[in-house]
Coordinates of C-alpha atoms in Angstrom, one line a residue:
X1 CA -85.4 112.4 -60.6
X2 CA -85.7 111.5 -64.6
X3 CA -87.9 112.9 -66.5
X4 CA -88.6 111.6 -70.2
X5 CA -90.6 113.5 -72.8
X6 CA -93.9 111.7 -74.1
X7 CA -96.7 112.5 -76.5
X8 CA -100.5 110.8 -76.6
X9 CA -102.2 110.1 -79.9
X10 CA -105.0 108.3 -81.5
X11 CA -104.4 106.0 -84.5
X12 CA -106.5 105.0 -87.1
X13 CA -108.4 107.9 -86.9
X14 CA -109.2 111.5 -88.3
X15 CA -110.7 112.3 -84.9
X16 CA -109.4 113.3 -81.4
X17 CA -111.0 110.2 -79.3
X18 CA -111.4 107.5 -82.1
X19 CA -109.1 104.8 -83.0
X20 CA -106.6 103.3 -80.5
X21 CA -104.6 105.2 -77.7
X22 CA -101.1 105.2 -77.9
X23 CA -98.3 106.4 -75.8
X24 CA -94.6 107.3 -76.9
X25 CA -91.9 108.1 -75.0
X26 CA -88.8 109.1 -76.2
X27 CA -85.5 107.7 -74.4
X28 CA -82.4 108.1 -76.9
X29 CA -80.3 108.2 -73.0
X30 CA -81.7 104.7 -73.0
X31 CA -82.4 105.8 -69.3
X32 CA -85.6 103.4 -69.1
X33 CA -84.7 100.0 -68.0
X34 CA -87.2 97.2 -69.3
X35 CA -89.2 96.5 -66.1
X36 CA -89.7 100.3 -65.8
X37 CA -91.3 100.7 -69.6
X38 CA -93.8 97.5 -68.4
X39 CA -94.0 99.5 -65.4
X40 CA -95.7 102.6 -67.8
X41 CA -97.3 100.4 -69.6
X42 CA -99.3 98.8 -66.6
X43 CA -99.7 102.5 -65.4
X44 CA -101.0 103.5 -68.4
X45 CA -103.2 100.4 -69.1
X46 CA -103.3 101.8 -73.4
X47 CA -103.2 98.5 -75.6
X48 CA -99.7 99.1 -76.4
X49 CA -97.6 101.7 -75.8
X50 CA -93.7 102.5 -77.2
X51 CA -90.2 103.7 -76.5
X52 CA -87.5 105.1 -79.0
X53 CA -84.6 104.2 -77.5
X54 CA -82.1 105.4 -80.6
X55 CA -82.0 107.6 -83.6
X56 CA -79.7 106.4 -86.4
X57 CA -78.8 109.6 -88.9
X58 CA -82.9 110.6 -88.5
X59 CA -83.2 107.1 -91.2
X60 CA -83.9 104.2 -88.8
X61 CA -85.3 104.3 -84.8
X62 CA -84.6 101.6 -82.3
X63 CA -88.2 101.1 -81.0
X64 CA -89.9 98.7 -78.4
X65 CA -93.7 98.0 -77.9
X66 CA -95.0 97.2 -74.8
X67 CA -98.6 95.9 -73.5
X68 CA -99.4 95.8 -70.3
X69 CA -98.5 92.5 -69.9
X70 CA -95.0 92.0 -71.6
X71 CA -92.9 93.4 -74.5
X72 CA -93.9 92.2 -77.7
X73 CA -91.8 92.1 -81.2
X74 CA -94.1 94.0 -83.4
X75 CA -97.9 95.6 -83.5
X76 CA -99.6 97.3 -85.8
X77 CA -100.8 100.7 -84.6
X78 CA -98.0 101.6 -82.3
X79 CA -95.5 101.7 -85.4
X80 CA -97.4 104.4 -87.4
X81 CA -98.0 106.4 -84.2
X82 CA -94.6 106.3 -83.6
X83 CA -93.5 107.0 -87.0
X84 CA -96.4 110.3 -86.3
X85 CA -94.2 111.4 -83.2
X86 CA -91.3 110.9 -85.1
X87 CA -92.5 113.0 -88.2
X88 CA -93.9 115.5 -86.3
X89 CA -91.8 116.2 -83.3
X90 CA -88.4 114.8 -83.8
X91 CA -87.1 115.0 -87.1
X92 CA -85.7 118.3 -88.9
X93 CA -88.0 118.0 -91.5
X94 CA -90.5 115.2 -92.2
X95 CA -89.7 112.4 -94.5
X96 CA -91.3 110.4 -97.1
X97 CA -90.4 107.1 -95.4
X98 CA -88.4 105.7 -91.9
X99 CA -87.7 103.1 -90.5
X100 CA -88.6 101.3 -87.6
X101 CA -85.9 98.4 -85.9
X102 CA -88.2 96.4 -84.1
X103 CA -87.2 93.2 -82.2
X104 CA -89.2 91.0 -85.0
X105 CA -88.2 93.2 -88.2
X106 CA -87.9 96.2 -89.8
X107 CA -90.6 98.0 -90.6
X108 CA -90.5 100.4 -93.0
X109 CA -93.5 103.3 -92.9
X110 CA -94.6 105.6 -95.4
X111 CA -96.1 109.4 -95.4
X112 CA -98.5 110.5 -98.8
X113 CA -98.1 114.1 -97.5
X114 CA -94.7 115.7 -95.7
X115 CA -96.1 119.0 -96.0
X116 CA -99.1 118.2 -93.3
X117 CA -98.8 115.8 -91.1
X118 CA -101.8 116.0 -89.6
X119 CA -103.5 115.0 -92.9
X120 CA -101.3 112.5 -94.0
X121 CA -102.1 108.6 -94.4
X122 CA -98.8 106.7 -92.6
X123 CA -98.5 103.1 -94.4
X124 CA -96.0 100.3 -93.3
X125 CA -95.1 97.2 -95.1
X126 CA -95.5 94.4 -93.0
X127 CA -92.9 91.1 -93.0
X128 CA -94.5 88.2 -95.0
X129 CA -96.5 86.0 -93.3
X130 CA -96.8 82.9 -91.8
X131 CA -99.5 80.8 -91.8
X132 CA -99.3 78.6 -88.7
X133 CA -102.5 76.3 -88.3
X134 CA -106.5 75.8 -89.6
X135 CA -108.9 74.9 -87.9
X136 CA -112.4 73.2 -88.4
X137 CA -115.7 75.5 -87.9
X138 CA -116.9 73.1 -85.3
X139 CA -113.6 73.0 -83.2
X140 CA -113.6 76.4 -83.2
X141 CA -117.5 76.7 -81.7
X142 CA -117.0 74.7 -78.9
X143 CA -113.7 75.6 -77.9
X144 CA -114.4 79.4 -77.7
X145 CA -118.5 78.4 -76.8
X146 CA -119.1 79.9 -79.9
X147 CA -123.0 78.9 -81.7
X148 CA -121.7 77.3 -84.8
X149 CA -124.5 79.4 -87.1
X150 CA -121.9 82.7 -86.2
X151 CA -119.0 81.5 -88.4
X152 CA -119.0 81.6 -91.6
X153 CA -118.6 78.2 -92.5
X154 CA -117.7 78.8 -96.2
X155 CA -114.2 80.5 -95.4
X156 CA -111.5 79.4 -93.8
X157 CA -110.4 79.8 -90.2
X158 CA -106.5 80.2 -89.9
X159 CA -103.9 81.4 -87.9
X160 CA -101.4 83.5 -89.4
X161 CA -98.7 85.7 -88.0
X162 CA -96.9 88.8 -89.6
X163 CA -95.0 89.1 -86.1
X164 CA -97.7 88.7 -83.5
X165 CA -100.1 85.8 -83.9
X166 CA -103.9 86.2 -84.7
X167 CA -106.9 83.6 -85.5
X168 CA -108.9 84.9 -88.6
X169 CA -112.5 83.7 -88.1
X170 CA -115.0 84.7 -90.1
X171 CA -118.4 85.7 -89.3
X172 CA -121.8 85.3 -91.3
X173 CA -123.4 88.7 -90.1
X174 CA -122.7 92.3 -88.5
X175 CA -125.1 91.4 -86.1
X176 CA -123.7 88.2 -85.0
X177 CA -120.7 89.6 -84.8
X178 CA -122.2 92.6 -82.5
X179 CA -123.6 89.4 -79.8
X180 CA -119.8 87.7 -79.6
X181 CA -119.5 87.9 -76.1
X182 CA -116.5 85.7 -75.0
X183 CA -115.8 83.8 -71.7
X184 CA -112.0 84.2 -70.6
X185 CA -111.8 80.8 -69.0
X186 CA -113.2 79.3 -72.2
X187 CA -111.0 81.6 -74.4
X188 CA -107.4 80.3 -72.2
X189 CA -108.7 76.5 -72.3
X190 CA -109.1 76.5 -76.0
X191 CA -105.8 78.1 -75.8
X192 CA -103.8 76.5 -73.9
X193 CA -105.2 73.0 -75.0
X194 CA -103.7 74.0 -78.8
X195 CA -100.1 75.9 -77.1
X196 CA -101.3 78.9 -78.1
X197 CA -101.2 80.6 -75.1
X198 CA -98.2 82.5 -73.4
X199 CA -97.6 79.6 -70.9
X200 CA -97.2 77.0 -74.2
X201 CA -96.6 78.4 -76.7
X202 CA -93.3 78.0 -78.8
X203 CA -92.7 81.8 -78.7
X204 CA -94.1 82.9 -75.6
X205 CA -97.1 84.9 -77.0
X206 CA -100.8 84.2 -76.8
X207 CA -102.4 84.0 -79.8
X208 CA -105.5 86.5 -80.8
X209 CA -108.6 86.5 -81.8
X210 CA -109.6 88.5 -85.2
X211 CA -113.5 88.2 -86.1
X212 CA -114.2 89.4 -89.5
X213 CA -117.3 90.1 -91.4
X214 CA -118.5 91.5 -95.3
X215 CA -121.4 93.2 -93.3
X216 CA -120.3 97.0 -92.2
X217 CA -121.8 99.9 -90.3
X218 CA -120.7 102.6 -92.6
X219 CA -121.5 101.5 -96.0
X220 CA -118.3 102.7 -97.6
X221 CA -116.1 100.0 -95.6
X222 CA -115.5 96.9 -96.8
X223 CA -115.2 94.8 -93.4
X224 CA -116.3 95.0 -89.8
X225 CA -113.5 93.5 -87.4
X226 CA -113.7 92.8 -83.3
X227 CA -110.5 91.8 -82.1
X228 CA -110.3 90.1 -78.6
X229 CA -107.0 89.2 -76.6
X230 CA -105.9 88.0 -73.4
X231 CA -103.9 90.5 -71.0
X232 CA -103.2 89.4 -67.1
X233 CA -106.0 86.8 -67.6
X234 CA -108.3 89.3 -68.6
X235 CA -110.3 89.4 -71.6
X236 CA -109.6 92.5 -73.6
X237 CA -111.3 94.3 -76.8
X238 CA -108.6 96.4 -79.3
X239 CA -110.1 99.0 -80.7
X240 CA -107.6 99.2 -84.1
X241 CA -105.5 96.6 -84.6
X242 CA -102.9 97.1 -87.5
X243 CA -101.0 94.4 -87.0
X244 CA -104.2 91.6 -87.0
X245 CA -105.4 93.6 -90.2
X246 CA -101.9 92.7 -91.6
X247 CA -102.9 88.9 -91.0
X248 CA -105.9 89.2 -92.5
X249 CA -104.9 91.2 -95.5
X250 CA -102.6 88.1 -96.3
X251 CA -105.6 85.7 -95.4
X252 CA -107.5 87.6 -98.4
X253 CA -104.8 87.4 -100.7
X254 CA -104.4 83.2 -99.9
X255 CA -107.6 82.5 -99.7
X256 CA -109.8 85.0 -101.9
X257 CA -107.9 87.1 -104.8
X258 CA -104.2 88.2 -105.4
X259 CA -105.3 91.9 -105.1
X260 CA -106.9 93.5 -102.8
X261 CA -107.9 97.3 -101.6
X262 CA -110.2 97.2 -98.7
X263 CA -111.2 99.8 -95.8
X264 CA -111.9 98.1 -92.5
X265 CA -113.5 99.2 -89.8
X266 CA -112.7 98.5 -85.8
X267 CA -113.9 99.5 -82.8
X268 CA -117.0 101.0 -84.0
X269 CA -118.8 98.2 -81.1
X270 CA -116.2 100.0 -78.0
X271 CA -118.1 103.7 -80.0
X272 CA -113.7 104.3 -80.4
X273 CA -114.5 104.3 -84.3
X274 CA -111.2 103.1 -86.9
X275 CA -110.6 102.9 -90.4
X276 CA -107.6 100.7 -91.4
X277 CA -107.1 100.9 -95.2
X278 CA -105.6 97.6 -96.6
X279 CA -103.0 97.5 -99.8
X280 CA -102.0 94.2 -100.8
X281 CA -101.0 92.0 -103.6
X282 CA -99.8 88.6 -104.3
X283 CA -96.9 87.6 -106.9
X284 CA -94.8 84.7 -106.7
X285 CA -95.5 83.3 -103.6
X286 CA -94.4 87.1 -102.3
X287 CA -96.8 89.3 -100.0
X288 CA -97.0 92.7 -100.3
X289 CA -99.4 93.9 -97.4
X290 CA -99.3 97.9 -96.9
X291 CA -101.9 98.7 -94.1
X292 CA -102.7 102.3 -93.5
X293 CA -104.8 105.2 -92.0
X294 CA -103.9 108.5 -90.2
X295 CA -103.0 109.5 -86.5
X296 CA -104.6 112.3 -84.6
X297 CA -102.4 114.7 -81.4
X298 CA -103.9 114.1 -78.4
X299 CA -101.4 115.6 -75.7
X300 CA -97.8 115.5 -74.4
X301 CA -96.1 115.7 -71.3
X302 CA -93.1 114.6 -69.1
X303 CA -93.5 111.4 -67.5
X304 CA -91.3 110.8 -63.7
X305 CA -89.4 107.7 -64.0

């Protein structure tokens, strides 16, 4: 029987328990064929979990990302828990910076402390954007039977992609954004009727959604964030979602200043509280958006294939 190595930890946290679960395996023997990994994945049921499949001179990793519902070219908090693992478990010594070969780039991740893990901030660049589609304030209420006095109707709502696709809609108030309470069957619809879900859509991929409000729990954050997706026709909640914060990091810098340092927070509604520290800037039609935050050991073990 095979037996692959794994390790457990929580990212976008200081705290065992907080931020989002993540799983990564390591299979350099590439002995893991792709409907076993969905296989784990489904098992597992985490958001997203990760194999490395190769290590090139301890500089770049062959990864993949799985959700339990397909394979998907980049995400957010699976690369800097990876790029933990890596640090911590598989490298010599730990480096300032890897990278990461994902199917949709790669991405390259930074440490602000070698000498302690543990304590150190990981920070990738993520690819430059795209911004796919807006949408009006109205369309957006009754397609997702939203009450149109939620949204914030003097921002723009827009769908931009850094390598997964997410739908930035801003929200007048924490507390409205505490009552969203989403039907799935209205959520597909809306999708589905704008090919944005996986059935549709030009690449395959449903489309998220990102709620965003100025209005925080912890004073010292500069955004509250819910993010909602569709998994096996389910509607599910992310807890920390690096790759969305990505999106909306390049929203700010379109739509509200050409610099920005921000600390969001995530999953404080699921009580799986995240902090996701945003870095970006905008010069000559060129994004820079750096997304950060630490990663916590949960466990490790040896997974039966």
């Amino acid at each position: 029987m095979i037996e692959i190595q794994y390790y457990i930890v929580d990212v976008f946290t200081s705290l065992k328990y907080g931020g989002n679960q993540l799983a990564v395996f390591i299979d350099f023997e590439n002995q893991v064929s792709t409907e076993n990994m969905l296989n784990i994945a489904r098992e597992l049921n985490f958001s997203e979990i990760t194999f490395i499949k190769e290590n090139h001179n301890d500089e770049t990793f062959d990864v993949r990302i799985f959700t339990p519902e397909y394979e998907v070219p980049f995400a957010g908090h699976p690369s800097l828990g990876t790029a933990f693992v890596i640090s911590k478990y598989l490298l010599p010594k730990p480096k300032e910076s890897i990278v990461l070969d994902l199917e949709h780039s790669n991405i390259t991740i930074d440490l602000t402390s070698i000498h302690d893990i543990d304590k150190s901030h990981l920070i990738m660049e993520q690819a430059q954007p795209d911004f796919i589609t807006t949408y009006q304030h109205q369309e957006i209420a009754s397609g997702l039977g939203i009450a149109l006095e939620v949204l914030n109707l003097q921002k723009p709502i827009e769908e931009i992609s850094t390598g997964l696709p997410y739908i930035i809609i801003p929200v007048t108030t924490l507390e409205k954004i505490n009552q969203i309470n989403l039907d799935v069957r209205k959520v597909i619809a809306f999708l589905t009727l704008n090919k944005k879900y996986k059935t549709n859509s030009p690449t395959g991929l449903t489309t998220s959604l990102f709620f965003v409000t100025d209005e925080t729990f912890d004073n010292s954050n500069d955004f509250n964030t819910r993010m909602f997706c569709v998994e096996n026709e389910s509607l599910m909640e992310d807890a920390a979602t690096g790759s969305a914060n990505g999106c909306f990091l390049a929203y700010l810098l379109k739509n509200e200043a050409n610099r920005v340092s921000a600390i969001v927070e995530q999953g404080f509604q699921m009580e799986r509280k995240s902090y996701i520290h945003l870095e970006g800037r905008l010069k000559n039609n060129s994004y820079s958006l750096k997304v950060g935050g630490q990663v916590v050991d949960v466990s490790t073990g040896s997974w039966k294939v």
